[in-house]
Amino acid sequence: MSDDQSFMNYSPDEFESDAEFEYEDDDEVVEVASASQSDDGVVDDDYDDDEGDGEFEEGDYENDNAGDASDFKQEDTLSTKKDLVEYKAHSTKDLVAKLSAQTKNISSVLELTDDNALTLLQFYSWNSERLMEEYMDDPDRVKTAAGVIVDGSTKAGSTFKKYNKGEFMCFICCDEKTQTYQLSCGDEYCLDCYSKYIKDKTSSGKVIKCPNCDVALNSQDLDFIAGEGESFKLIESSIKEYVERHRSYKWCPSVDCPNVVEILNFADIPNIVSENHVPVVTCNHNHQFCVSCSFENHTPVPCGIAKQWVTKCKDDSETANWIMSNTQQCPKCDSSIEKNGGCNHMTCKKCRYEFCWICSQDWTSHGTSYYQCTAFRDNPNDKAKNKEKEELTAKQKLRNLTKNSLKKYLHYYNLYAVHESSTKLDDKRCKFVEEKVRELQETSGISWIEAQFLVESAEALLKARKVLKWSYAFAYYCDRTGLLDIFEEVQAKLAESVENLSKLFEIEDPLEIVRNKLEFLNKSHFLQERQKAMISCTLESIDYGCLSGKD
Amino acid sequence: MSSLLKNRLQEERKQWRKDHPFGFYAKPVKAADGSLDLQNWVAGIPGRDNTIWENAVFPITLTFPDDYPSKPPKVKFPAGFYHPNVYPSGTICLSILNEDQDWRPGINLKQICLGIQELLDTPNPDSPAQEPAWRAFGKDRPNYEKKVLEQAKKYTK
């Protein structure tokens, strides 16, 4: 087997390709890919056909959310103790290694070269079962479709060629070029066009084929034409494909986070969600997120309500509500008009229609009674007028109703938004303080372990604030009952503790911070207790049917 | 027009003039000032003998985008063309003409034209582009053939 298969020799720490191509500087044709790679694959007896979804190889993975309550780790307070998500956190590198293992597996079972197995797997979007099934049926058809064989024979190898000026014209750019590349199919193009073509296609994660026919380019071809590492880029794009193919894999939704979480009990997720628990996982970069919503950890709010809230905040429904409660439509052209002062004699800016703000009637019928609408007093017994009046009060009522619901929404939204921005400020502040203390460690010899309290406190603060923030979204969807009063009391206490701890982080002097260690520990411990209380209070409220889910 | 685009289209024209399949034609259209507009071509696809498409040449237009040959040309029959894989607008649904499917920059005009000729009598029922022809092709073959023959008469050589 040729030794330049960078992907197959991959180990997480050194993934640079060690492929080396040689070509001489004269006009001679140089063989690039070796032709005799086939048929030396050894069948691996230990083939494990669980490869694929939901494998459980690394023992009984225990989610650390299950830690006991006295443990100082905060995970347990954020998730409930039953119905946990079982998961494994992966980095992109782990996945590359995993795909490489899968490729090795296929190559040994189907007796192919690793390179060909890789092409086949990419062609089948990493669905090894389908590949195996179809391969067993008709290997030649599968190989031809994926482009690893041409005209029924194994690929003969690719060639890099050099020409003198005027000897070769590339059909893609239709220019005379001196350096070209030719695949076993005989199609030959200049290196520039080839390289541009490959770089265009790498992000697809799919097999890259000859610019004219169905022959596949293997990793040597890719690395030679587009520079070393190009085949690795294709593998990285393949990972995207792989994660999208397998529903039990989820990308971490944090901005620019390259980590993936593999959910081992994927089938249980709907149950967990329907029990109003939030399936929270933590990625390798310590980001917590809900795997059902692919959104930040929104404990204690159940997934459905969280989704409702986020959509509500995002869309413009509230703008519409505002327009409804604060404007009237011009009776003639239906433009929205806000009355920002002046008398009831309105003139529509658009259609110049003159009407009365109170009764929406044509202004001419009002005569000289400029400042008081008399439209109803004129004929109190007139049936038609009475009906109009009823309609009008109904309209008014609706307007007041939307005005009230808008008020309620804005109240909770403001609280929610305040804590969201405070989270960001806290995050900054905590990092700043940690930096200060790190300096202190260097200058005054405080040990790392002694300074850990600060990291823990910061984490506790950020988590508790998130819970607090989401509790406002929860309150918005609750009916006003006695239980809600209790809920709000617990909420107020949590808010108080959050503010208390947040205040401690305002201390500037590092020495002072260290002196306050006990205070930090006490406050964050207290905060955690209150956070727990908040979560259980939320769950209780759900059990008692407080959560109506209505706007 | 970028030089890459211009070079390639001139080369396509040269190659076509040197050698093209029997019964086909393809040429750039003339712009208003009488010069050739290389980005817009008209071509004719003859129906294969011994098929219901025979004895007719079907006109198509080819529009080459600025980033051709990275992107495929847009190829259309006249609007309302009767074929299961032709949209009501006339746009042809063929994998080699789809950027996200099988388009590759090395595919030349001859391959495109032959591909379309092939498509005429071997429609792909899995990717329908219009309802009448697709439904008739699947459910009412005599009616489908009648319609195709009527259409072929319109484009008799």
XYZ file of C-alpha atoms in Angstrom:
708
model
C 0.000 0.000 0.000
C 1.404 3.350 -0.807
C 2.601 5.288 2.179
C 1.178 8.661 1.333
C -2.374 8.214 2.424
C -2.470 11.020 4.874
C -6.026 10.488 5.987
C -5.563 6.841 6.784
C -2.424 7.441 8.793
C -4.180 10.151 10.620
C -3.622 10.616 14.293
C -5.100 13.609 16.050
C -1.802 15.333 16.748
C -0.207 15.158 13.360
C -2.526 15.299 10.497
C -0.249 16.943 8.042
C -0.062 14.877 4.949
C 3.283 13.292 4.393
C 2.564 12.797 0.752
C 5.442 13.621 -1.476
C 5.342 13.768 -5.178
C 8.326 13.875 -7.347
C 8.508 15.087 -10.815
C 11.428 15.745 -12.998
C 11.998 18.988 -14.647
C 12.063 17.768 -18.217
C 9.271 16.883 -20.566
C 8.920 13.379 -19.324
C 5.734 11.932 -18.025
C 5.840 11.007 -14.359
C 3.652 8.482 -12.668
C 1.925 9.950 -9.671
C -0.402 7.392 -8.264
C 0.719 3.861 -7.934
C -1.274 1.449 -10.001
C -0.923 -1.651 -7.921
C -2.688 -0.738 -4.760
C -5.546 -3.112 -5.037
C -6.012 -6.565 -3.586
C -3.559 -6.279 -0.740
C -6.154 -5.384 1.848
C -6.265 -7.875 4.687
C -9.621 -8.958 5.958
C -9.983 -7.963 9.538
C -11.574 -10.778 11.505
C -12.532 -8.517 14.349
C -14.792 -6.558 12.146
C -17.419 -5.056 14.297
C -20.557 -4.322 12.397
C -22.004 -1.925 14.910
C -20.074 0.761 13.126
C -22.477 3.556 12.463
C -25.244 5.038 14.534
C -25.530 4.802 18.244
C -22.524 2.708 19.013
C -21.795 2.208 22.631
C -18.241 1.087 22.607
C -16.631 3.071 25.314
C -18.425 1.541 28.213
C -21.342 2.947 30.051
C -20.954 6.581 29.617
C -22.299 8.487 32.544
C -23.448 11.982 32.101
C -21.853 14.141 34.725
C -25.197 15.780 35.351
C -25.823 12.801 37.561
C -23.315 13.897 40.169
C -24.608 14.054 43.681
C -25.963 17.207 45.211
C -23.132 17.880 47.625
C -20.678 17.884 44.759
C -19.496 21.390 44.069
C -19.906 20.929 40.305
C -22.920 22.840 39.182
C -24.091 20.537 36.454
C -26.536 18.698 38.670
C -28.470 21.795 39.490
C -29.196 22.529 35.883
C -30.677 19.265 34.858
C -33.035 17.033 36.707
C -31.820 13.730 37.978
C -33.915 11.401 35.878
C -34.299 11.079 32.149
C -30.818 12.205 31.336
C -29.353 12.508 27.905
C -26.501 10.090 27.451
C -23.961 11.540 25.128
C -20.368 11.705 24.052
C -18.695 14.966 23.142
C -16.502 14.861 20.048
C -14.083 17.277 18.511
C -13.751 17.499 14.742
C -10.496 15.590 15.094
C -12.207 12.711 16.881
C -14.630 12.495 14.005
C -11.865 12.418 11.443
C -10.367 9.507 13.335
C -13.771 7.846 13.453
C -14.306 8.219 9.715
C -10.828 6.892 9.146
C -11.697 3.812 11.218
C -14.885 3.351 9.250
C -12.922 3.593 6.011
C -10.411 0.976 7.194
C -13.301 -1.260 8.071
C -14.870 -0.991 4.653
C -11.578 -1.467 2.878
C -10.893 -4.682 4.751
C -14.387 -6.096 4.417
C -14.734 -5.286 0.728
C -11.051 -5.962 0.000
C -10.411 -2.549 -1.457
C -7.592 -0.084 -1.067
C -8.205 2.483 1.662
C -8.271 5.189 -0.970
C -10.983 3.475 -2.974
C -12.971 2.693 0.156
C -12.799 6.362 1.084
C -14.103 7.393 -2.333
C -16.930 4.870 -2.140
C -17.926 6.012 1.346
C -17.926 9.640 0.296
C -19.972 8.717 -2.739
C -22.496 6.979 -0.480
C -22.530 9.908 1.975
C -21.011 7.669 4.676
C -23.923 5.290 4.669
C -21.862 2.096 4.990
C -24.848 -0.216 5.174
C -26.228 0.902 1.841
C -22.766 0.813 0.301
C -22.191 -2.766 1.485
C -25.596 -3.903 0.347
C -25.239 -2.475 -3.142
C -21.615 -3.545 -3.376
C -22.509 -7.152 -2.590
C -25.154 -6.983 -5.324
C -22.961 -5.642 -8.070
C -19.470 -4.439 -7.164
C -18.617 -3.266 -10.663
C -21.677 -1.100 -10.971
C -20.968 0.548 -7.616
C -17.313 1.083 -8.467
C -18.127 2.544 -11.861
C -20.751 4.883 -10.435
C -18.336 6.182 -7.808
C -15.610 6.478 -10.436
C -12.955 4.241 -8.901
C -12.745 2.053 -11.996
C -12.780 3.034 -15.641
C -14.150 0.785 -18.379
C -14.228 -2.162 -16.042
C -10.568 -2.032 -15.025
C -8.946 -0.588 -11.935
C -7.699 2.924 -12.273
C -4.365 3.000 -13.977
C -2.956 6.088 -12.315
C -2.698 9.759 -13.009
C 0.059 11.668 -14.700
C 1.562 15.086 -14.363
C 2.864 16.393 -17.670
C 5.000 19.261 -18.844
C 4.902 20.811 -22.267
C 6.763 23.447 -24.198
C 4.879 26.584 -25.023
C 2.413 26.097 -27.860
C 2.148 22.332 -27.528
C -0.948 22.034 -25.335
C -4.243 23.889 -25.162
C -6.450 23.324 -22.106
C -10.072 22.969 -23.118
C -11.470 24.640 -20.003
C -9.634 27.957 -20.292
C -8.748 27.483 -23.961
C -5.287 28.842 -23.284
C -1.911 27.387 -24.088
C -0.461 25.957 -20.906
C 2.735 24.123 -20.009
C 1.752 22.147 -16.907
C -1.093 19.663 -17.079
C -2.637 16.782 -15.210
C -4.240 13.712 -16.716
C -6.383 11.087 -15.046
C -6.632 7.468 -16.141
C -9.610 8.351 -18.346
C -7.278 10.343 -20.579
C -8.923 13.721 -19.977
C -6.189 16.289 -19.564
C -6.438 19.865 -18.289
C -4.023 22.520 -17.149
C -3.049 22.632 -13.476
C -4.569 26.101 -13.003
C -8.035 25.049 -14.161
C -7.796 21.797 -12.255
C -6.822 23.522 -9.058
C -9.607 26.085 -9.344
C -12.072 23.298 -10.074
C -11.025 21.278 -7.039
C -11.036 24.238 -4.666
C -14.573 24.996 -5.840
C -15.709 21.501 -5.002
C -13.883 20.710 -1.759
C -16.504 22.321 0.423
C -19.177 19.948 -0.871
C -17.676 16.979 0.967
C -18.596 14.794 -1.984
C -16.437 12.806 -4.340
C -14.706 15.082 -6.836
C -14.838 13.753 -10.370
C -12.867 14.459 -13.544
C -13.999 17.748 -15.157
C -15.364 15.778 -18.078
C -16.273 12.228 -17.074
C -17.120 10.115 -14.055
C -13.648 9.113 -12.911
C -13.039 10.093 -9.291
C -10.003 12.008 -8.105
C -8.331 10.301 -5.160
C -6.460 11.963 -2.328
C -3.104 11.859 -4.119
C -4.646 13.636 -7.097
C -6.187 16.269 -4.849
C -3.040 16.929 -2.829
C -0.880 17.054 -5.908
C -3.066 19.451 -7.856
C -4.383 21.775 -5.193
C -1.579 21.534 -2.667
C -1.041 19.329 0.342
C -3.887 19.228 2.795
C -6.575 19.570 0.129
C -7.690 15.969 0.547
C -7.872 16.607 4.277
C -10.108 19.600 3.638
C -12.417 17.335 1.676
C -12.524 14.963 4.646
C -13.391 17.849 6.925
C -16.267 18.786 4.638
C -17.276 15.156 4.663
C -17.727 15.417 8.402
C -20.463 17.979 7.842
C -22.148 15.512 5.544
C -21.676 12.745 8.091
C -23.136 14.762 10.955
C -26.093 15.763 8.837
C -26.672 12.142 7.804
C -26.728 10.908 11.379
C -29.477 12.474 13.391
C -27.925 11.417 16.670
C -25.052 13.828 16.012
C -25.503 17.516 16.756
C -23.219 20.449 16.100
C -22.667 22.728 19.057
C -24.754 25.807 18.197
C -22.301 28.284 19.758
C -20.739 30.669 17.285
C -17.706 29.149 15.525
C -17.630 26.116 17.798
C -16.336 23.127 15.809
C -17.487 20.494 18.284
C -20.054 17.761 17.916
C -22.074 15.830 20.441
C -23.154 12.269 19.793
C -26.382 11.387 21.580
C -26.365 7.775 22.676
C -30.002 7.514 23.685
C -31.358 9.514 20.777
C -34.672 7.646 20.835
C -35.335 8.874 24.391
C -35.096 12.562 23.532
C -38.797 12.998 22.661
C -39.695 11.412 26.019
C -37.340 13.667 27.907
C -38.815 16.676 26.160
C -42.412 15.594 26.725
C -41.658 15.248 30.445
C -40.729 18.951 30.354
C -37.078 18.215 31.062
C -34.476 19.948 29.009
C -31.987 17.600 27.294
C -28.839 19.573 28.008
C -25.376 18.516 26.904
C -21.951 20.115 27.230
C -19.576 20.205 24.272
C -15.799 19.903 24.430
C -15.491 23.667 24.723
C -17.784 23.687 27.736
C -20.784 25.158 25.922
C -24.080 23.930 27.260
C -26.931 23.512 24.841
C -30.268 21.788 24.422
C -30.042 19.019 21.825
C -33.719 19.143 21.058
C -33.762 22.840 20.138
C -30.075 23.210 19.124
C -30.178 26.300 21.233
C -28.507 27.498 24.435
C -29.437 25.812 27.700
C -32.889 27.196 28.455
C -33.538 25.414 31.771
C -36.057 25.619 33.432
C -38.307 26.452 30.488
C -39.619 23.393 28.571
C -38.530 23.134 24.922
C -41.913 23.975 23.396
C -42.291 27.160 25.417
C -38.692 28.176 24.771
C -39.274 27.837 21.040
C -42.490 29.846 21.291
C -40.717 32.593 23.206
C -37.755 32.797 20.857
C -39.994 32.992 17.808
C -42.093 35.632 19.496
C -39.050 37.742 20.251
C -37.694 37.284 16.768
C -40.665 37.929 14.539
C -42.452 41.162 14.072
C -45.718 40.124 15.686
C -45.117 42.688 18.384
C -44.637 45.438 15.844
C -48.006 44.486 14.444
C -49.469 44.587 17.932
C -48.047 48.036 18.486
C -49.524 49.292 15.260
C -52.860 47.831 16.265
C -52.963 49.435 19.672
C -51.567 52.832 18.752
C -52.814 53.624 15.301
C -56.033 53.765 13.314
C -56.552 53.048 9.671
C -57.624 55.840 7.383
C -61.245 54.931 6.538
C -60.558 55.562 2.878
C -57.092 54.268 1.980
C -56.312 52.075 5.027
C -52.961 53.746 5.791
C -51.970 53.431 9.452
C -52.142 56.751 11.228
C -50.772 57.583 14.669
C -52.259 60.608 16.337
C -49.415 62.389 18.079
C -51.266 65.524 19.183
C -53.719 68.121 17.971
C -57.446 67.979 17.531
C -59.726 65.246 16.273
C -59.892 66.649 12.786
C -57.600 64.298 10.908
C -56.358 64.683 7.368
C -54.782 61.576 5.874
C -51.325 62.455 4.570
C -51.659 59.993 1.761
C -55.135 60.436 0.309
C -56.011 63.798 1.898
C -59.249 62.337 3.257
C -60.581 64.334 6.192
C -62.162 62.391 9.029
C -62.892 62.425 12.759
C -60.460 60.494 15.005
C -63.242 59.523 17.394
C -65.897 58.159 15.049
C -63.931 57.666 11.824
C -66.686 59.466 9.931
C -66.266 62.025 7.206
C -65.333 65.356 8.811
C -67.911 67.400 6.824
C -70.792 65.912 8.861
C -69.225 67.355 12.020
C -70.003 70.924 11.036
C -68.503 73.389 13.437
C -68.169 71.174 16.531
C -64.451 70.998 16.098
C -63.290 69.621 19.386
C -66.027 67.223 20.346
C -67.405 64.468 18.266
C -71.173 64.616 18.225
C -71.767 61.799 15.836
C -73.470 59.619 18.460
C -75.340 62.233 20.370
C -77.236 63.381 17.329
C -79.505 60.400 17.129
C -79.120 58.112 20.133
C -82.129 55.997 19.153
C -81.151 55.468 15.575
C -80.607 51.703 15.146
C -77.931 51.958 12.532
C -76.006 54.386 14.659
C -76.345 52.152 17.679
C -74.922 49.237 15.787
C -72.032 51.357 14.703
C -71.475 52.338 18.272
C -71.382 48.715 19.366
C -68.892 47.912 16.674
C -66.783 50.799 17.729
C -66.674 49.778 21.386
C -65.782 46.256 20.330
C -62.929 47.703 18.336
C -61.862 49.774 21.305
C -61.975 46.737 23.559
C -59.825 44.724 21.189
C -57.400 47.587 21.042
C -57.200 47.778 24.813
C -56.726 44.044 24.998
C -53.789 44.081 22.626
C -52.451 47.102 24.467
C -52.498 45.124 27.705
C -50.929 42.017 26.242
C -48.264 44.184 24.667
C -47.588 45.719 28.035
C -47.259 42.301 29.612
C -44.963 41.105 26.865
C -42.760 44.178 27.053
C -42.516 43.807 30.826
C -41.168 40.265 30.603
C -39.173 40.889 27.482
C -37.357 43.786 29.106
C -36.431 41.644 32.097
C -35.313 38.869 29.785
C -33.287 41.245 27.628
C -31.681 42.944 30.612
C -30.397 39.625 31.892
C -29.244 38.625 28.469
C -27.064 41.690 28.151
C -25.965 41.343 31.769
C -24.815 37.812 30.988
C -22.522 39.228 28.359
C -21.209 41.879 30.752
C -20.739 39.301 33.503
C -18.846 37.115 31.117
C -16.495 39.966 30.275
C -16.132 40.971 33.900
C -15.399 37.433 35.059
C -12.748 36.980 32.419
C -11.194 40.285 33.405
C -11.115 39.346 37.073
C -9.686 35.930 36.344
C -6.966 37.601 34.319
C -6.156 39.859 37.279
C -5.908 36.941 39.629
C -3.730 35.067 37.191
C -1.348 37.996 37.311
C -1.488 37.812 41.057
C -0.621 34.122 40.951
C 2.516 34.996 39.088
C 3.533 37.892 41.295
C 2.583 36.824 44.797
C 2.704 33.063 44.627
C -0.917 32.153 45.224
C -1.376 28.637 43.994
C -3.559 27.769 41.037
C -5.808 25.609 43.158
C -6.361 28.429 45.583
C -7.539 30.682 42.801
C -9.984 28.127 41.433
C -12.807 29.506 43.550
C -13.015 32.418 41.199
C -13.558 30.275 38.124
C -16.193 28.306 39.942
C -17.978 31.405 41.156
C -17.962 32.892 37.686
C -19.454 29.732 36.269
C -22.121 29.641 38.945
C -23.001 33.254 38.261
C -23.362 32.789 34.517
C -25.461 29.676 34.885
C -27.765 31.136 37.480
C -28.286 34.246 35.432
C -29.275 32.145 32.468
C -31.850 30.306 34.580
C -33.143 33.622 35.860
C -33.368 35.028 32.365
C -35.394 32.083 31.122
C -37.658 32.158 34.154
C -39.040 35.459 32.849
C -39.983 33.828 29.572
C -41.658 31.131 31.631
C -43.609 33.649 33.706
C -44.920 35.281 30.554
C -46.653 32.078 29.564
C -48.117 31.405 33.022
C -51.661 32.058 34.170
C -51.965 34.453 37.036
C -52.717 32.205 40.003
C -51.567 31.993 43.606
C -48.760 29.726 42.530
C -47.394 32.398 40.285
C -47.016 34.663 43.313
C -44.850 32.022 44.961
C -42.957 31.609 41.701
C -42.279 35.305 41.563
C -41.062 35.330 45.137
C -38.550 32.597 44.384
C -37.614 34.460 41.237
C -37.011 37.679 43.166
C -34.762 35.849 45.607
C -32.770 34.331 42.780
C -32.445 37.740 41.158
C -31.186 39.173 44.436
C -28.524 36.475 44.832
C -27.435 36.908 41.249
C -26.982 40.624 41.785
C -25.102 40.026 45.036
C -22.566 37.742 43.454
C -22.312 39.937 40.400
C -21.460 42.832 42.696
C -18.545 40.907 44.215
C -17.020 40.705 40.759
C -16.806 44.464 40.721
C -13.895 44.386 43.150
C -10.899 45.683 41.250
C -7.983 44.931 43.542
C -6.765 41.339 43.118
C -5.562 41.118 46.709
C -8.950 42.240 47.905
C -10.530 39.537 45.765
C -8.418 36.861 47.345
C -9.254 38.233 50.808
C -12.918 37.874 49.905
C -12.583 34.246 48.917
C -14.946 33.065 51.610
C -17.531 35.605 50.565
C -17.313 34.416 46.960
C -17.744 30.813 47.987
C -20.654 31.534 50.291
C -22.486 33.667 47.809
C -22.081 31.283 44.944
C -23.124 28.342 47.065
C -26.187 30.251 48.183
C -26.887 31.187 44.594
C -26.818 27.563 43.573
C -29.336 26.691 46.242
C -31.655 29.383 45.004
C -31.173 28.286 41.446
C -32.199 24.775 42.442
C -35.248 26.185 44.196
C -36.128 28.126 41.064
C -35.933 25.046 38.889
C -38.007 22.872 41.178
C -40.536 25.669 41.602
C -40.831 25.868 37.824
C -41.395 22.148 37.507
C -43.998 22.275 40.247
C -45.803 25.100 38.504
C -45.927 22.983 35.355
C -47.284 20.046 37.350
C -50.025 22.249 38.780
C -50.986 23.392 35.303
C -49.842 26.959 35.706
C -48.202 27.021 32.314
C -50.868 27.909 29.779
C -48.535 28.583 26.859
C -50.864 31.370 25.758
C -49.621 34.781 24.795
C -16.718 39.636 -21.243
C -13.843 38.036 -19.367
C -11.082 36.611 -21.503
C -11.626 33.110 -20.104
C -15.255 33.142 -21.148
C -14.436 34.603 -24.561
C -11.592 32.171 -25.253
C -13.662 29.195 -24.328
C -16.702 30.238 -26.348
C -14.563 30.984 -29.382
C -12.986 27.574 -29.011
C -16.417 25.954 -28.725
C -17.396 27.678 -31.940
C -14.211 26.599 -33.679
C -14.634 22.986 -32.608
C -18.286 22.928 -33.607
C -17.481 24.248 -37.043
C -14.719 21.716 -37.470
C -16.871 18.798 -36.365
C -20.421 18.406 -35.180
C -22.934 15.550 -35.149
C -25.098 15.107 -38.220
C -28.372 17.031 -38.366
C -27.497 19.450 -35.545
C -26.792 23.153 -35.820
C -25.483 25.681 -33.281
C -24.434 29.282 -33.681
C -24.145 32.481 -31.640
C -26.949 34.968 -32.277
C -26.335 38.273 -34.005
C -26.535 41.336 -31.762
C -28.451 44.432 -32.887
C -25.299 46.016 -34.318
C -24.620 42.944 -36.450
C -21.752 41.598 -34.291
C -21.884 38.089 -32.824
C -23.140 37.708 -29.265
C -21.032 34.793 -28.034
C -22.953 34.454 -24.759
C -26.238 33.654 -26.509
C -26.554 30.789 -28.935
C -29.322 29.108 -30.856
C -29.131 25.442 -31.753
C -31.239 22.688 -33.277
C -31.631 19.168 -31.918
C -32.857 16.553 -34.409
C -35.086 13.796 -33.049
C -33.553 10.340 -33.397
C -34.727 8.160 -36.280
C -37.206 5.413 -35.449
C -38.567 7.331 -32.472
C -41.703 9.460 -32.205
C -39.373 12.489 -32.328
C -37.951 11.706 -35.813
C -38.054 13.970 -38.862
C -38.008 17.163 -36.792
C -35.366 19.573 -35.535
C -36.224 21.135 -32.184
C -34.865 24.619 -31.552
C -33.093 25.479 -28.273
C -31.415 28.601 -26.915
C -28.231 28.494 -24.837
C -27.293 31.319 -22.505
C -23.744 31.222 -21.153
C -23.326 32.916 -17.736
C -20.376 35.202 -16.987
C -18.702 32.494 -14.909
C -18.971 29.835 -17.606
C -17.397 27.238 -17.711
C -17.454 27.078 -13.895
C -21.239 27.339 -14.167
C -23.324 25.562 -16.835
C -25.202 27.353 -19.628
C -28.958 27.769 -19.293
C -30.631 25.773 -22.048
C -34.259 26.251 -23.100
C -36.750 24.897 -25.565
C -39.528 27.287 -26.676
C -41.923 28.011 -23.772
C -44.684 25.417 -23.468
C -42.574 22.635 -25.040
C -44.212 19.253 -24.495
C -41.793 16.931 -22.654
C -41.864 15.487 -19.102
C -38.510 17.066 -18.175
C -39.062 20.516 -19.649
C -40.457 23.255 -17.405
C -43.398 25.357 -18.641
C -40.861 28.148 -19.281
C -38.971 25.817 -21.623
C -35.987 25.302 -19.290
C -34.568 21.813 -19.576
C -34.145 19.693 -16.452
C -31.054 17.596 -17.150
C -28.419 16.611 -14.579
C -25.427 17.634 -16.728
C -26.933 21.125 -17.004
C -27.334 21.466 -13.240
C -24.530 23.160 -11.367
C -25.234 21.202 -8.190
C -25.454 17.890 -9.961
C -23.373 16.705 -12.874
C -22.175 19.873 -14.587
C -18.411 19.789 -15.044
C -16.343 22.493 -16.767
C -14.970 20.018 -19.291
C -18.367 19.278 -20.826
C -18.543 20.749 -24.332
C -21.343 21.905 -26.596
C -21.432 18.632 -28.496
C -21.952 16.653 -25.279
C -24.732 19.021 -24.224
C -26.531 18.699 -27.561
C -26.206 14.922 -27.647
C -27.405 14.768 -24.040
C -30.530 16.707 -24.949
C -31.168 14.517 -27.985
C -30.897 11.487 -25.735
C -33.324 13.039 -23.257
C -35.990 13.564 -25.934
C -36.895 9.909 -26.317
C -35.765 8.725 -22.870
C -37.467 11.085 -20.423
C -36.711 10.694 -16.732
C -40.034 10.142 -14.963
C -38.347 10.645 -11.578
C -37.763 14.346 -12.083
C -40.881 15.746 -13.702
C -40.786 19.394 -14.723
C -44.310 19.817 -16.103
C -47.539 18.062 -15.318
C -49.322 17.365 -18.640
C -46.495 15.532 -20.397
C -45.358 13.750 -17.249
C -48.857 12.490 -16.431
C -49.571 11.400 -20.002
C -46.175 9.676 -20.252
C -46.910 7.636 -17.140
C -50.623 6.997 -17.483
C -51.804 7.555 -21.031
C -49.021 6.637 -23.447
C -51.147 6.801 -26.681
C -52.173 10.357 -25.866
C -48.558 11.252 -25.006
C -47.333 9.919 -28.341
C -50.070 11.741 -30.201
C -49.073 15.040 -28.591
C -45.391 14.460 -29.328
C -46.112 13.651 -32.974
C -48.247 16.794 -33.291
C -45.415 18.853 -31.822
C -42.854 17.202 -34.131
C -44.953 18.220 -37.124
C -44.522 21.848 -36.063
C -40.747 21.481 -36.234
C -40.447 19.292 -39.349
C -37.088 19.551 -41.095
